[in-house]
Amino acid sequence: MGTSSATSASGALNPFPSPFAGGVNPLAHIISPEKIIPIVFFIIFAIWAIYTIVAAYHWFRYGHRSWFAVPALALHLFVSGCLALYMMSGLR
Amino acid sequence: MEEFDLQPGEHVIRAVRQHPFVLALKLVPLLLLAYVPSLITFALSYFASASPQAATAIANLPVGSAIGTFLTGVWWLFLWLAAFSTFTRYYLTVWIITNVRIVDIKQYGFFNREVSSFLLLRVQDVSTEIYGFLATLVGFGRLNVETAGSVEKFTMTGIVHPQVIRDVIMDQVAALHPAETDKSGV
């Protein structure tokens, strides 16, 4: 068998070089966080909005006119809003 | 009520749901999953302290940065949606006991719902089952109702104080059979 590229001249095995070894993320040139995060945020918001509409429909349609439907949905909106603020807290 | 109309002279005696403790038990796994980002951060810091090369690689990951906060928030948001779905299923699954019948509403998920009702006149047997230390201590269990002419047994699990609900049902059944009750001397 020939000499492997992972074997040095002294015969010792060298570890596989990490793509992050240089201290630079190579993916950063391909995927820019500034461009990706708004798209991801929009997708998450769309999923959340559809979920909220479906949940509200079930609460009002099948809640048998319960007084609890409005506070439950208000709690959902409040917690979701807090989490959305937390998500964006580190972003500019 | 939209799903069933009350007959003339019919009124709701009680609406029965599962015990809140049962709901809390269902939410515990989601609560544990909320700690996953913290566990990942802890594991990465452990590996970073073990090897300088790993430390270099981990330093480039978006942990602890704005993107890490964003991903943690996304994770928690989806966990919250799961928790709210669990609560919605809990609240919309209900037995409605009227003076004429029992309406059994089971919400298995969004757009997945089953509604059945049976007359109290057809009730033949009502039994309760309370298994386990927690169920005995907290006070929840299973209620089974068997009806005449129906192979299916109506069951609701994890309801609050099933003995009390059984007594409520049997009182209503007895009220619908006054002549037979007097005849048997019960």
PDB file of C-alpha atoms in Angstrom:
ATOM      1  CA  MET A   1       0.000   0.000   0.000  1.00  0.00           C
ATOM      2  CA  GLY A   2       1.204   3.524  -0.722  1.00  0.00           C
ATOM      3  CA  THR A   3       1.890   6.222   1.796  1.00  0.00           C
ATOM      4  CA  SER A   4      -1.308   7.838   3.004  1.00  0.00           C
ATOM      5  CA  SER A   5      -1.683  11.600   3.008  1.00  0.00           C
ATOM      6  CA  ALA A   6      -2.479  11.387   6.746  1.00  0.00           C
ATOM      7  CA  THR A   7       0.984   9.872   7.407  1.00  0.00           C
ATOM      8  CA  SER A   8       3.947  12.169   7.880  1.00  0.00           C
ATOM      9  CA  ALA A   9       7.525  11.477   6.788  1.00  0.00           C
ATOM     10  CA  SER A  10       8.345  10.150  10.255  1.00  0.00           C
ATOM     11  CA  GLY A  11       5.540   7.605   9.967  1.00  0.00           C
ATOM     12  CA  ALA A  12       3.348   9.089  12.709  1.00  0.00           C
ATOM     13  CA  LEU A  13      -0.315   9.532  12.038  1.00  0.00           C
ATOM     14  CA  ASN A  14      -1.494  13.104  11.770  1.00  0.00           C
ATOM     15  CA  PRO A  15      -4.997  13.969  12.847  1.00  0.00           C
ATOM     16  CA  PHE A  16      -7.494  14.945  10.209  1.00  0.00           C
ATOM     17  CA  PRO A  17      -7.211  18.707   9.817  1.00  0.00           C
ATOM     18  CA  SER A  18     -10.262  20.460  11.191  1.00  0.00           C
ATOM     19  CA  PRO A  19     -12.025  22.836   8.809  1.00  0.00           C
ATOM     20  CA  PHE A  20     -12.196  25.241  11.732  1.00  0.00           C
ATOM     21  CA  ALA A  21      -8.487  24.885  12.594  1.00  0.00           C
ATOM     22  CA  GLY A  22      -7.578  28.207  11.059  1.00  0.00           C
ATOM     23  CA  GLY A  23     -10.023  30.000  13.298  1.00  0.00           C
ATOM     24  CA  VAL A  24     -12.252  30.864  10.360  1.00  0.00           C
ATOM     25  CA  ASN A  25     -15.552  29.191   9.625  1.00  0.00           C
ATOM     26  CA  PRO A  26     -15.456  28.242   5.915  1.00  0.00           C
ATOM     27  CA  LEU A  27     -19.264  28.178   5.815  1.00  0.00           C
ATOM     28  CA  ALA A  28     -19.324  31.857   6.687  1.00  0.00           C
ATOM     29  CA  HIS A  29     -18.382  32.723   3.120  1.00  0.00           C
ATOM     30  CA  ILE A  30     -21.230  30.639   1.742  1.00  0.00           C
ATOM     31  CA  ILE A  31     -23.966  31.254   4.318  1.00  0.00           C
ATOM     32  CA  SER A  32     -24.153  34.705   5.757  1.00  0.00           C
ATOM     33  CA  PRO A  33     -26.064  34.918   9.071  1.00  0.00           C
ATOM     34  CA  GLU A  34     -27.294  38.383   8.142  1.00  0.00           C
ATOM     35  CA  LYS A  35     -29.082  36.915   5.128  1.00  0.00           C
ATOM     36  CA  ILE A  36     -30.211  33.612   6.625  1.00  0.00           C
ATOM     37  CA  ILE A  37     -31.701  34.771   9.915  1.00  0.00           C
ATOM     38  CA  PRO A  38     -34.489  36.934   8.425  1.00  0.00           C
ATOM     39  CA  ILE A  39     -35.519  34.014   6.185  1.00  0.00           C
ATOM     40  CA  VAL A  40     -35.467  31.556   9.102  1.00  0.00           C
ATOM     41  CA  PHE A  41     -37.355  34.032  11.244  1.00  0.00           C
ATOM     42  CA  PHE A  42     -40.010  34.470   8.561  1.00  0.00           C
ATOM     43  CA  ILE A  43     -40.442  30.683   8.187  1.00  0.00           C
ATOM     44  CA  ILE A  44     -40.779  30.282  11.966  1.00  0.00           C
ATOM     45  CA  PHE A  45     -43.240  33.157  12.131  1.00  0.00           C
ATOM     46  CA  ALA A  46     -45.320  31.582   9.336  1.00  0.00           C
ATOM     47  CA  ILE A  47     -45.411  28.237  11.171  1.00  0.00           C
ATOM     48  CA  TRP A  48     -46.314  30.004  14.407  1.00  0.00           C
ATOM     49  CA  ALA A  49     -49.051  32.065  12.738  1.00  0.00           C
ATOM     50  CA  ILE A  50     -50.666  29.003  11.130  1.00  0.00           C
ATOM     51  CA  TYR A  51     -50.466  27.132  14.427  1.00  0.00           C
ATOM     52  CA  THR A  52     -52.032  30.044  16.304  1.00  0.00           C
ATOM     53  CA  ILE A  53     -54.905  30.337  13.823  1.00  0.00           C
ATOM     54  CA  VAL A  54     -55.591  26.596  14.048  1.00  0.00           C
ATOM     55  CA  ALA A  55     -55.423  26.649  17.850  1.00  0.00           C
ATOM     56  CA  ALA A  56     -57.730  29.681  18.057  1.00  0.00           C
ATOM     57  CA  TYR A  57     -60.180  27.983  15.704  1.00  0.00           C
ATOM     58  CA  HIS A  58     -60.307  24.904  17.938  1.00  0.00           C
ATOM     59  CA  TRP A  59     -60.678  26.919  21.128  1.00  0.00           C
ATOM     60  CA  PHE A  60     -63.533  29.036  19.776  1.00  0.00           C
ATOM     61  CA  ARG A  61     -65.203  26.284  17.759  1.00  0.00           C
ATOM     62  CA  TYR A  62     -64.977  23.447  20.259  1.00  0.00           C
ATOM     63  CA  GLY A  63     -64.508  25.299  23.545  1.00  0.00           C
ATOM     64  CA  HIS A  64     -68.278  25.360  24.065  1.00  0.00           C
ATOM     65  CA  ARG A  65     -68.232  29.096  24.650  1.00  0.00           C
ATOM     66  CA  SER A  66     -65.915  28.668  27.577  1.00  0.00           C
ATOM     67  CA  TRP A  67     -64.672  31.867  29.211  1.00  0.00           C
ATOM     68  CA  PHE A  68     -61.255  30.234  29.346  1.00  0.00           C
ATOM     69  CA  ALA A  69     -60.631  30.414  25.585  1.00  0.00           C
ATOM     70  CA  VAL A  70     -59.620  34.079  25.531  1.00  0.00           C
ATOM     71  CA  PRO A  71     -57.218  33.940  28.524  1.00  0.00           C
ATOM     72  CA  ALA A  72     -55.632  30.763  27.123  1.00  0.00           C
ATOM     73  CA  LEU A  73     -54.999  32.358  23.737  1.00  0.00           C
ATOM     74  CA  ALA A  74     -53.803  35.560  25.405  1.00  0.00           C
ATOM     75  CA  LEU A  75     -51.307  33.494  27.391  1.00  0.00           C
ATOM     76  CA  HIS A  76     -50.169  31.814  24.177  1.00  0.00           C
ATOM     77  CA  LEU A  77     -49.610  35.173  22.501  1.00  0.00           C
ATOM     78  CA  PHE A  78     -47.821  36.574  25.547  1.00  0.00           C
ATOM     79  CA  VAL A  79     -45.412  33.645  25.931  1.00  0.00           C
ATOM     80  CA  SER A  80     -44.782  33.512  22.187  1.00  0.00           C
ATOM     81  CA  GLY A  81     -44.067  37.244  22.161  1.00  0.00           C
ATOM     82  CA  CYS A  82     -41.613  36.922  25.043  1.00  0.00           C
ATOM     83  CA  LEU A  83     -39.811  34.075  23.273  1.00  0.00           C
ATOM     84  CA  ALA A  84     -39.685  36.047  20.027  1.00  0.00           C
ATOM     85  CA  LEU A  85     -38.153  38.989  21.877  1.00  0.00           C
ATOM     86  CA  TYR A  86     -35.628  36.639  23.445  1.00  0.00           C
ATOM     87  CA  MET A  87     -34.778  35.203  20.016  1.00  0.00           C
ATOM     88  CA  MET A  88     -34.110  38.677  18.650  1.00  0.00           C
ATOM     89  CA  SER A  89     -32.410  39.998  21.762  1.00  0.00           C
ATOM     90  CA  GLY A  90     -28.923  39.278  20.487  1.00  0.00           C
ATOM     91  CA  LEU A  91     -29.606  40.305  16.909  1.00  0.00           C
ATOM     92  CA  ARG A  92     -29.283  43.796  15.565  1.00  0.00           C
TER      93      ARG A  92
ATOM     94  CA  MET B   1     -73.591  24.189  22.354  1.00  0.00           C
ATOM     95  CA  GLU B   2     -72.524  23.644  18.804  1.00  0.00           C
ATOM     96  CA  GLU B   3     -71.683  19.962  18.781  1.00  0.00           C
ATOM     97  CA  PHE B   4     -74.819  18.771  20.498  1.00  0.00           C
ATOM     98  CA  ASP B   5     -78.104  20.414  21.262  1.00  0.00           C
ATOM     99  CA  LEU B   6     -79.695  20.042  24.640  1.00  0.00           C
ATOM    100  CA  GLN B   7     -83.152  18.505  24.498  1.00  0.00           C
ATOM    101  CA  PRO B   8     -86.108  20.283  26.125  1.00  0.00           C
ATOM    102  CA  GLY B   9     -85.810  19.730  29.865  1.00  0.00           C
ATOM    103  CA  GLU B  10     -82.196  18.621  29.583  1.00  0.00           C
ATOM    104  CA  HIS B  11     -79.539  20.467  31.521  1.00  0.00           C
ATOM    105  CA  VAL B  12     -75.830  20.017  32.155  1.00  0.00           C
ATOM    106  CA  ILE B  13     -74.998  18.471  35.521  1.00  0.00           C
ATOM    107  CA  ARG B  14     -71.224  18.514  35.288  1.00  0.00           C
ATOM    108  CA  ALA B  15     -68.321  18.754  32.850  1.00  0.00           C
ATOM    109  CA  VAL B  16     -65.517  16.364  33.732  1.00  0.00           C
ATOM    110  CA  ARG B  17     -61.902  16.686  32.640  1.00  0.00           C
ATOM    111  CA  GLN B  18     -58.700  14.921  33.491  1.00  0.00           C
ATOM    112  CA  HIS B  19     -56.910  15.822  36.689  1.00  0.00           C
ATOM    113  CA  PRO B  20     -54.491  18.781  36.343  1.00  0.00           C
ATOM    114  CA  PHE B  21     -51.815  16.491  37.757  1.00  0.00           C
ATOM    115  CA  VAL B  22     -52.170  14.297  34.657  1.00  0.00           C
ATOM    116  CA  LEU B  23     -51.617  17.390  32.522  1.00  0.00           C
ATOM    117  CA  ALA B  24     -48.538  18.270  34.580  1.00  0.00           C
ATOM    118  CA  LEU B  25     -47.140  14.769  34.032  1.00  0.00           C
ATOM    119  CA  LYS B  26     -47.530  15.211  30.282  1.00  0.00           C
ATOM    120  CA  LEU B  27     -45.684  18.546  30.431  1.00  0.00           C
ATOM    121  CA  VAL B  28     -42.680  17.198  32.365  1.00  0.00           C
ATOM    122  CA  PRO B  29     -40.870  15.793  29.260  1.00  0.00           C
ATOM    123  CA  LEU B  30     -41.204  19.148  27.528  1.00  0.00           C
ATOM    124  CA  LEU B  31     -39.805  20.880  30.592  1.00  0.00           C
ATOM    125  CA  LEU B  32     -36.807  18.558  30.547  1.00  0.00           C
ATOM    126  CA  LEU B  33     -36.282  19.181  26.827  1.00  0.00           C
ATOM    127  CA  ALA B  34     -36.105  22.915  27.579  1.00  0.00           C
ATOM    128  CA  TYR B  35     -32.763  22.257  29.284  1.00  0.00           C
ATOM    129  CA  VAL B  36     -31.209  20.744  26.148  1.00  0.00           C
ATOM    130  CA  PRO B  37     -29.507  24.035  25.063  1.00  0.00           C
ATOM    131  CA  SER B  38     -27.919  24.331  28.502  1.00  0.00           C
ATOM    132  CA  LEU B  39     -26.737  20.721  28.294  1.00  0.00           C
ATOM    133  CA  ILE B  40     -25.219  21.341  24.852  1.00  0.00           C
ATOM    134  CA  THR B  41     -23.379  24.421  26.148  1.00  0.00           C
ATOM    135  CA  PHE B  42     -22.107  22.450  29.128  1.00  0.00           C
ATOM    136  CA  ALA B  43     -20.958  19.554  26.939  1.00  0.00           C
ATOM    137  CA  LEU B  44     -19.151  21.865  24.523  1.00  0.00           C
ATOM    138  CA  SER B  45     -17.358  23.667  27.325  1.00  0.00           C
ATOM    139  CA  TYR B  46     -16.338  20.272  28.725  1.00  0.00           C
ATOM    140  CA  PHE B  47     -14.890  19.169  25.366  1.00  0.00           C
ATOM    141  CA  ALA B  48     -13.198  22.551  24.915  1.00  0.00           C
ATOM    142  CA  SER B  49     -11.403  22.152  28.210  1.00  0.00           C
ATOM    143  CA  ALA B  50     -10.324  18.632  27.224  1.00  0.00           C
ATOM    144  CA  SER B  51      -8.578  19.467  23.948  1.00  0.00           C
ATOM    145  CA  PRO B  52      -7.130  22.704  22.544  1.00  0.00           C
ATOM    146  CA  GLN B  53      -8.095  21.692  18.999  1.00  0.00           C
ATOM    147  CA  ALA B  54     -11.657  21.096  20.115  1.00  0.00           C
ATOM    148  CA  ALA B  55     -11.571  24.449  21.872  1.00  0.00           C
ATOM    149  CA  THR B  56     -10.598  26.121  18.592  1.00  0.00           C
ATOM    150  CA  ALA B  57     -13.394  24.349  16.739  1.00  0.00           C
ATOM    151  CA  ILE B  58     -15.966  25.088  19.426  1.00  0.00           C
ATOM    152  CA  ALA B  59     -14.935  28.742  19.525  1.00  0.00           C
ATOM    153  CA  ASN B  60     -16.179  29.041  15.951  1.00  0.00           C
ATOM    154  CA  LEU B  61     -19.563  27.529  16.729  1.00  0.00           C
ATOM    155  CA  PRO B  62     -22.419  29.930  17.365  1.00  0.00           C
ATOM    156  CA  VAL B  63     -22.819  28.896  20.999  1.00  0.00           C
ATOM    157  CA  GLY B  64     -23.253  31.736  23.430  1.00  0.00           C
ATOM    158  CA  SER B  65     -23.461  34.246  20.611  1.00  0.00           C
ATOM    159  CA  ALA B  66     -26.448  36.015  19.120  1.00  0.00           C
ATOM    160  CA  ILE B  67     -27.117  33.075  16.819  1.00  0.00           C
ATOM    161  CA  GLY B  68     -26.962  30.719  19.804  1.00  0.00           C
ATOM    162  CA  THR B  69     -29.566  32.834  21.583  1.00  0.00           C
ATOM    163  CA  PHE B  70     -31.673  32.815  18.427  1.00  0.00           C
ATOM    164  CA  LEU B  71     -31.502  29.015  18.099  1.00  0.00           C
ATOM    165  CA  THR B  72     -32.309  28.584  21.797  1.00  0.00           C
ATOM    166  CA  GLY B  73     -35.316  30.848  21.382  1.00  0.00           C
ATOM    167  CA  VAL B  74     -36.486  28.840  18.372  1.00  0.00           C
ATOM    168  CA  TRP B  75     -36.157  25.609  20.357  1.00  0.00           C
ATOM    169  CA  TRP B  76     -38.130  27.037  23.282  1.00  0.00           C
ATOM    170  CA  LEU B  77     -40.789  28.444  20.950  1.00  0.00           C
ATOM    171  CA  PHE B  78     -41.427  25.018  19.427  1.00  0.00           C
ATOM    172  CA  LEU B  79     -41.504  23.469  22.898  1.00  0.00           C
ATOM    173  CA  TRP B  80     -44.056  26.077  23.898  1.00  0.00           C
ATOM    174  CA  LEU B  81     -46.211  25.206  20.863  1.00  0.00           C
ATOM    175  CA  ALA B  82     -46.050  21.539  21.901  1.00  0.00           C
ATOM    176  CA  ALA B  83     -46.992  22.430  25.477  1.00  0.00           C
ATOM    177  CA  PHE B  84     -49.910  24.577  24.332  1.00  0.00           C
ATOM    178  CA  SER B  85     -51.110  21.739  22.082  1.00  0.00           C
ATOM    179  CA  THR B  86     -51.012  19.402  25.079  1.00  0.00           C
ATOM    180  CA  PHE B  87     -53.027  21.891  27.116  1.00  0.00           C
ATOM    181  CA  THR B  88     -55.526  22.361  24.278  1.00  0.00           C
ATOM    182  CA  ARG B  89     -56.044  18.586  24.035  1.00  0.00           C
ATOM    183  CA  TYR B  90     -56.439  18.442  27.806  1.00  0.00           C
ATOM    184  CA  TYR B  91     -59.052  21.189  27.915  1.00  0.00           C
ATOM    185  CA  LEU B  92     -61.087  20.092  24.902  1.00  0.00           C
ATOM    186  CA  THR B  93     -61.292  16.454  26.042  1.00  0.00           C
ATOM    187  CA  VAL B  94     -64.310  16.394  28.296  1.00  0.00           C
ATOM    188  CA  TRP B  95     -67.242  14.346  29.482  1.00  0.00           C
ATOM    189  CA  ILE B  96     -70.428  16.368  29.760  1.00  0.00           C
ATOM    190  CA  ILE B  97     -72.957  14.767  32.076  1.00  0.00           C
ATOM    191  CA  THR B  98     -76.523  15.922  31.666  1.00  0.00           C
ATOM    192  CA  ASN B  99     -79.649  14.649  33.362  1.00  0.00           C
ATOM    193  CA  VAL B 100     -80.403  12.556  30.245  1.00  0.00           C
ATOM    194  CA  ARG B 101     -77.101  11.434  28.739  1.00  0.00           C
ATOM    195  CA  ILE B 102     -73.328  11.594  28.784  1.00  0.00           C
ATOM    196  CA  VAL B 103     -71.472  13.235  25.926  1.00  0.00           C
ATOM    197  CA  ASP B 104     -67.964  11.877  25.468  1.00  0.00           C
ATOM    198  CA  ILE B 105     -65.694  14.321  23.612  1.00  0.00           C
ATOM    199  CA  LYS B 106     -62.149  13.224  22.871  1.00  0.00           C
ATOM    200  CA  GLN B 107     -59.681  15.630  21.297  1.00  0.00           C
ATOM    201  CA  TYR B 108     -56.791  13.551  19.982  1.00  0.00           C
ATOM    202  CA  GLY B 109     -55.126  16.472  18.235  1.00  0.00           C
ATOM    203  CA  PHE B 110     -55.882  19.346  15.918  1.00  0.00           C
ATOM    204  CA  PHE B 111     -58.474  18.239  13.355  1.00  0.00           C
ATOM    205  CA  ASN B 112     -58.739  14.899  15.133  1.00  0.00           C
ATOM    206  CA  ARG B 113     -61.805  14.774  17.309  1.00  0.00           C
ATOM    207  CA  GLU B 114     -64.366  12.180  18.374  1.00  0.00           C
ATOM    208  CA  VAL B 115     -67.772  12.935  19.884  1.00  0.00           C
ATOM    209  CA  SER B 116     -70.127  10.226  21.107  1.00  0.00           C
ATOM    210  CA  SER B 117     -73.025  10.220  23.500  1.00  0.00           C
ATOM    211  CA  PHE B 118     -75.099   7.626  25.260  1.00  0.00           C
ATOM    212  CA  LEU B 119     -78.328   7.818  27.187  1.00  0.00           C
ATOM    213  CA  LEU B 120     -78.265   7.342  30.933  1.00  0.00           C
ATOM    214  CA  LEU B 121     -81.257   5.025  30.527  1.00  0.00           C
ATOM    215  CA  ARG B 122     -78.933   2.541  28.803  1.00  0.00           C
ATOM    216  CA  VAL B 123     -76.262   2.584  31.487  1.00  0.00           C
ATOM    217  CA  GLN B 124     -75.818  -0.867  33.006  1.00  0.00           C
ATOM    218  CA  ASP B 125     -72.614  -0.643  34.966  1.00  0.00           C
ATOM    219  CA  VAL B 126     -70.334   2.135  36.181  1.00  0.00           C
ATOM    220  CA  SER B 127     -66.972   1.163  37.593  1.00  0.00           C
ATOM    221  CA  THR B 128     -63.917   3.067  38.777  1.00  0.00           C
ATOM    222  CA  GLU B 129     -60.276   2.065  38.851  1.00  0.00           C
ATOM    223  CA  ILE B 130     -57.559   3.823  40.817  1.00  0.00           C
ATOM    224  CA  TYR B 131     -54.149   2.277  40.362  1.00  0.00           C
ATOM    225  CA  GLY B 132     -50.891   3.325  41.927  1.00  0.00           C
ATOM    226  CA  PHE B 133     -49.532   5.469  44.703  1.00  0.00           C
ATOM    227  CA  LEU B 134     -49.762   8.805  42.897  1.00  0.00           C
ATOM    228  CA  ALA B 135     -53.296   8.185  41.651  1.00  0.00           C
ATOM    229  CA  THR B 136     -54.426   7.285  45.174  1.00  0.00           C
ATOM    230  CA  LEU B 137     -52.596  10.198  46.746  1.00  0.00           C
ATOM    231  CA  VAL B 138     -53.615  12.867  44.257  1.00  0.00           C
ATOM    232  CA  GLY B 139     -57.053  11.455  43.548  1.00  0.00           C
ATOM    233  CA  PHE B 140     -57.441  10.545  39.906  1.00  0.00           C
ATOM    234  CA  GLY B 141     -58.395   7.365  38.115  1.00  0.00           C
ATOM    235  CA  ARG B 142     -60.371   5.680  35.393  1.00  0.00           C
ATOM    236  CA  LEU B 143     -64.122   5.603  34.980  1.00  0.00           C
ATOM    237  CA  ASN B 144     -65.767   2.887  32.879  1.00  0.00           C
ATOM    238  CA  VAL B 145     -69.384   2.993  31.799  1.00  0.00           C
ATOM    239  CA  GLU B 146     -70.989  -0.002  30.125  1.00  0.00           C
ATOM    240  CA  THR B 147     -74.210   0.455  28.241  1.00  0.00           C
ATOM    241  CA  ALA B 148     -76.851  -1.994  27.090  1.00  0.00           C
ATOM    242  CA  GLY B 149     -76.572  -3.086  23.506  1.00  0.00           C
ATOM    243  CA  SER B 150     -73.144  -1.624  23.025  1.00  0.00           C
ATOM    244  CA  VAL B 151     -69.991  -3.692  22.877  1.00  0.00           C
ATOM    245  CA  GLU B 152     -67.855  -0.623  23.360  1.00  0.00           C
ATOM    246  CA  LYS B 153     -67.099   0.427  26.890  1.00  0.00           C
ATOM    247  CA  PHE B 154     -66.966   4.175  27.481  1.00  0.00           C
ATOM    248  CA  THR B 155     -63.801   4.975  29.357  1.00  0.00           C
ATOM    249  CA  MET B 156     -62.175   8.121  30.597  1.00  0.00           C
ATOM    250  CA  THR B 157     -58.765   7.954  32.186  1.00  0.00           C
ATOM    251  CA  GLY B 158     -57.150  10.257  34.699  1.00  0.00           C
ATOM    252  CA  ILE B 159     -60.300  12.041  35.776  1.00  0.00           C
ATOM    253  CA  VAL B 160     -60.646  13.859  39.073  1.00  0.00           C
ATOM    254  CA  HIS B 161     -62.151  11.747  41.877  1.00  0.00           C
ATOM    255  CA  PRO B 162     -63.824   9.069  39.731  1.00  0.00           C
ATOM    256  CA  GLN B 163     -65.882   7.812  42.688  1.00  0.00           C
ATOM    257  CA  VAL B 164     -67.618  11.177  42.945  1.00  0.00           C
ATOM    258  CA  ILE B 165     -68.362  11.180  39.221  1.00  0.00           C
ATOM    259  CA  ARG B 166     -69.651   7.595  39.453  1.00  0.00           C
ATOM    260  CA  ASP B 167     -72.031   8.663  42.233  1.00  0.00           C
ATOM    261  CA  VAL B 168     -73.222  11.614  40.153  1.00  0.00           C
ATOM    262  CA  ILE B 169     -73.951   9.310  37.209  1.00  0.00           C
ATOM    263  CA  MET B 170     -75.683   6.713  39.387  1.00  0.00           C
ATOM    264  CA  ASP B 171     -77.823   9.412  41.001  1.00  0.00           C
ATOM    265  CA  GLN B 172     -78.976  10.550  37.586  1.00  0.00           C
ATOM    266  CA  VAL B 173     -79.613   6.964  36.489  1.00  0.00           C
ATOM    267  CA  ALA B 174     -81.642   6.362  39.653  1.00  0.00           C
ATOM    268  CA  ALA B 175     -83.626   9.532  39.018  1.00  0.00           C
ATOM    269  CA  LEU B 176     -84.540   8.199  35.579  1.00  0.00           C
ATOM    270  CA  HIS B 177     -85.705   4.866  37.079  1.00  0.00           C
ATOM    271  CA  PRO B 178     -87.789   5.943  40.092  1.00  0.00           C
ATOM    272  CA  ALA B 179     -90.365   3.143  39.803  1.00  0.00           C
ATOM    273  CA  GLU B 180     -87.754   0.374  39.562  1.00  0.00           C
ATOM    274  CA  THR B 181     -85.770   1.907  42.416  1.00  0.00           C
ATOM    275  CA  ASP B 182     -88.846   1.981  44.650  1.00  0.00           C
ATOM    276  CA  LYS B 183     -89.762  -1.587  43.671  1.00  0.00           C
ATOM    277  CA  SER B 184     -86.353  -2.962  44.536  1.00  0.00           C
ATOM    278  CA  GLY B 185     -86.334  -1.038  47.793  1.00  0.00           C
ATOM    279  CA  VAL B 186     -82.948   0.541  47.186  1.00  0.00           C
TER     280      VAL B 186
END
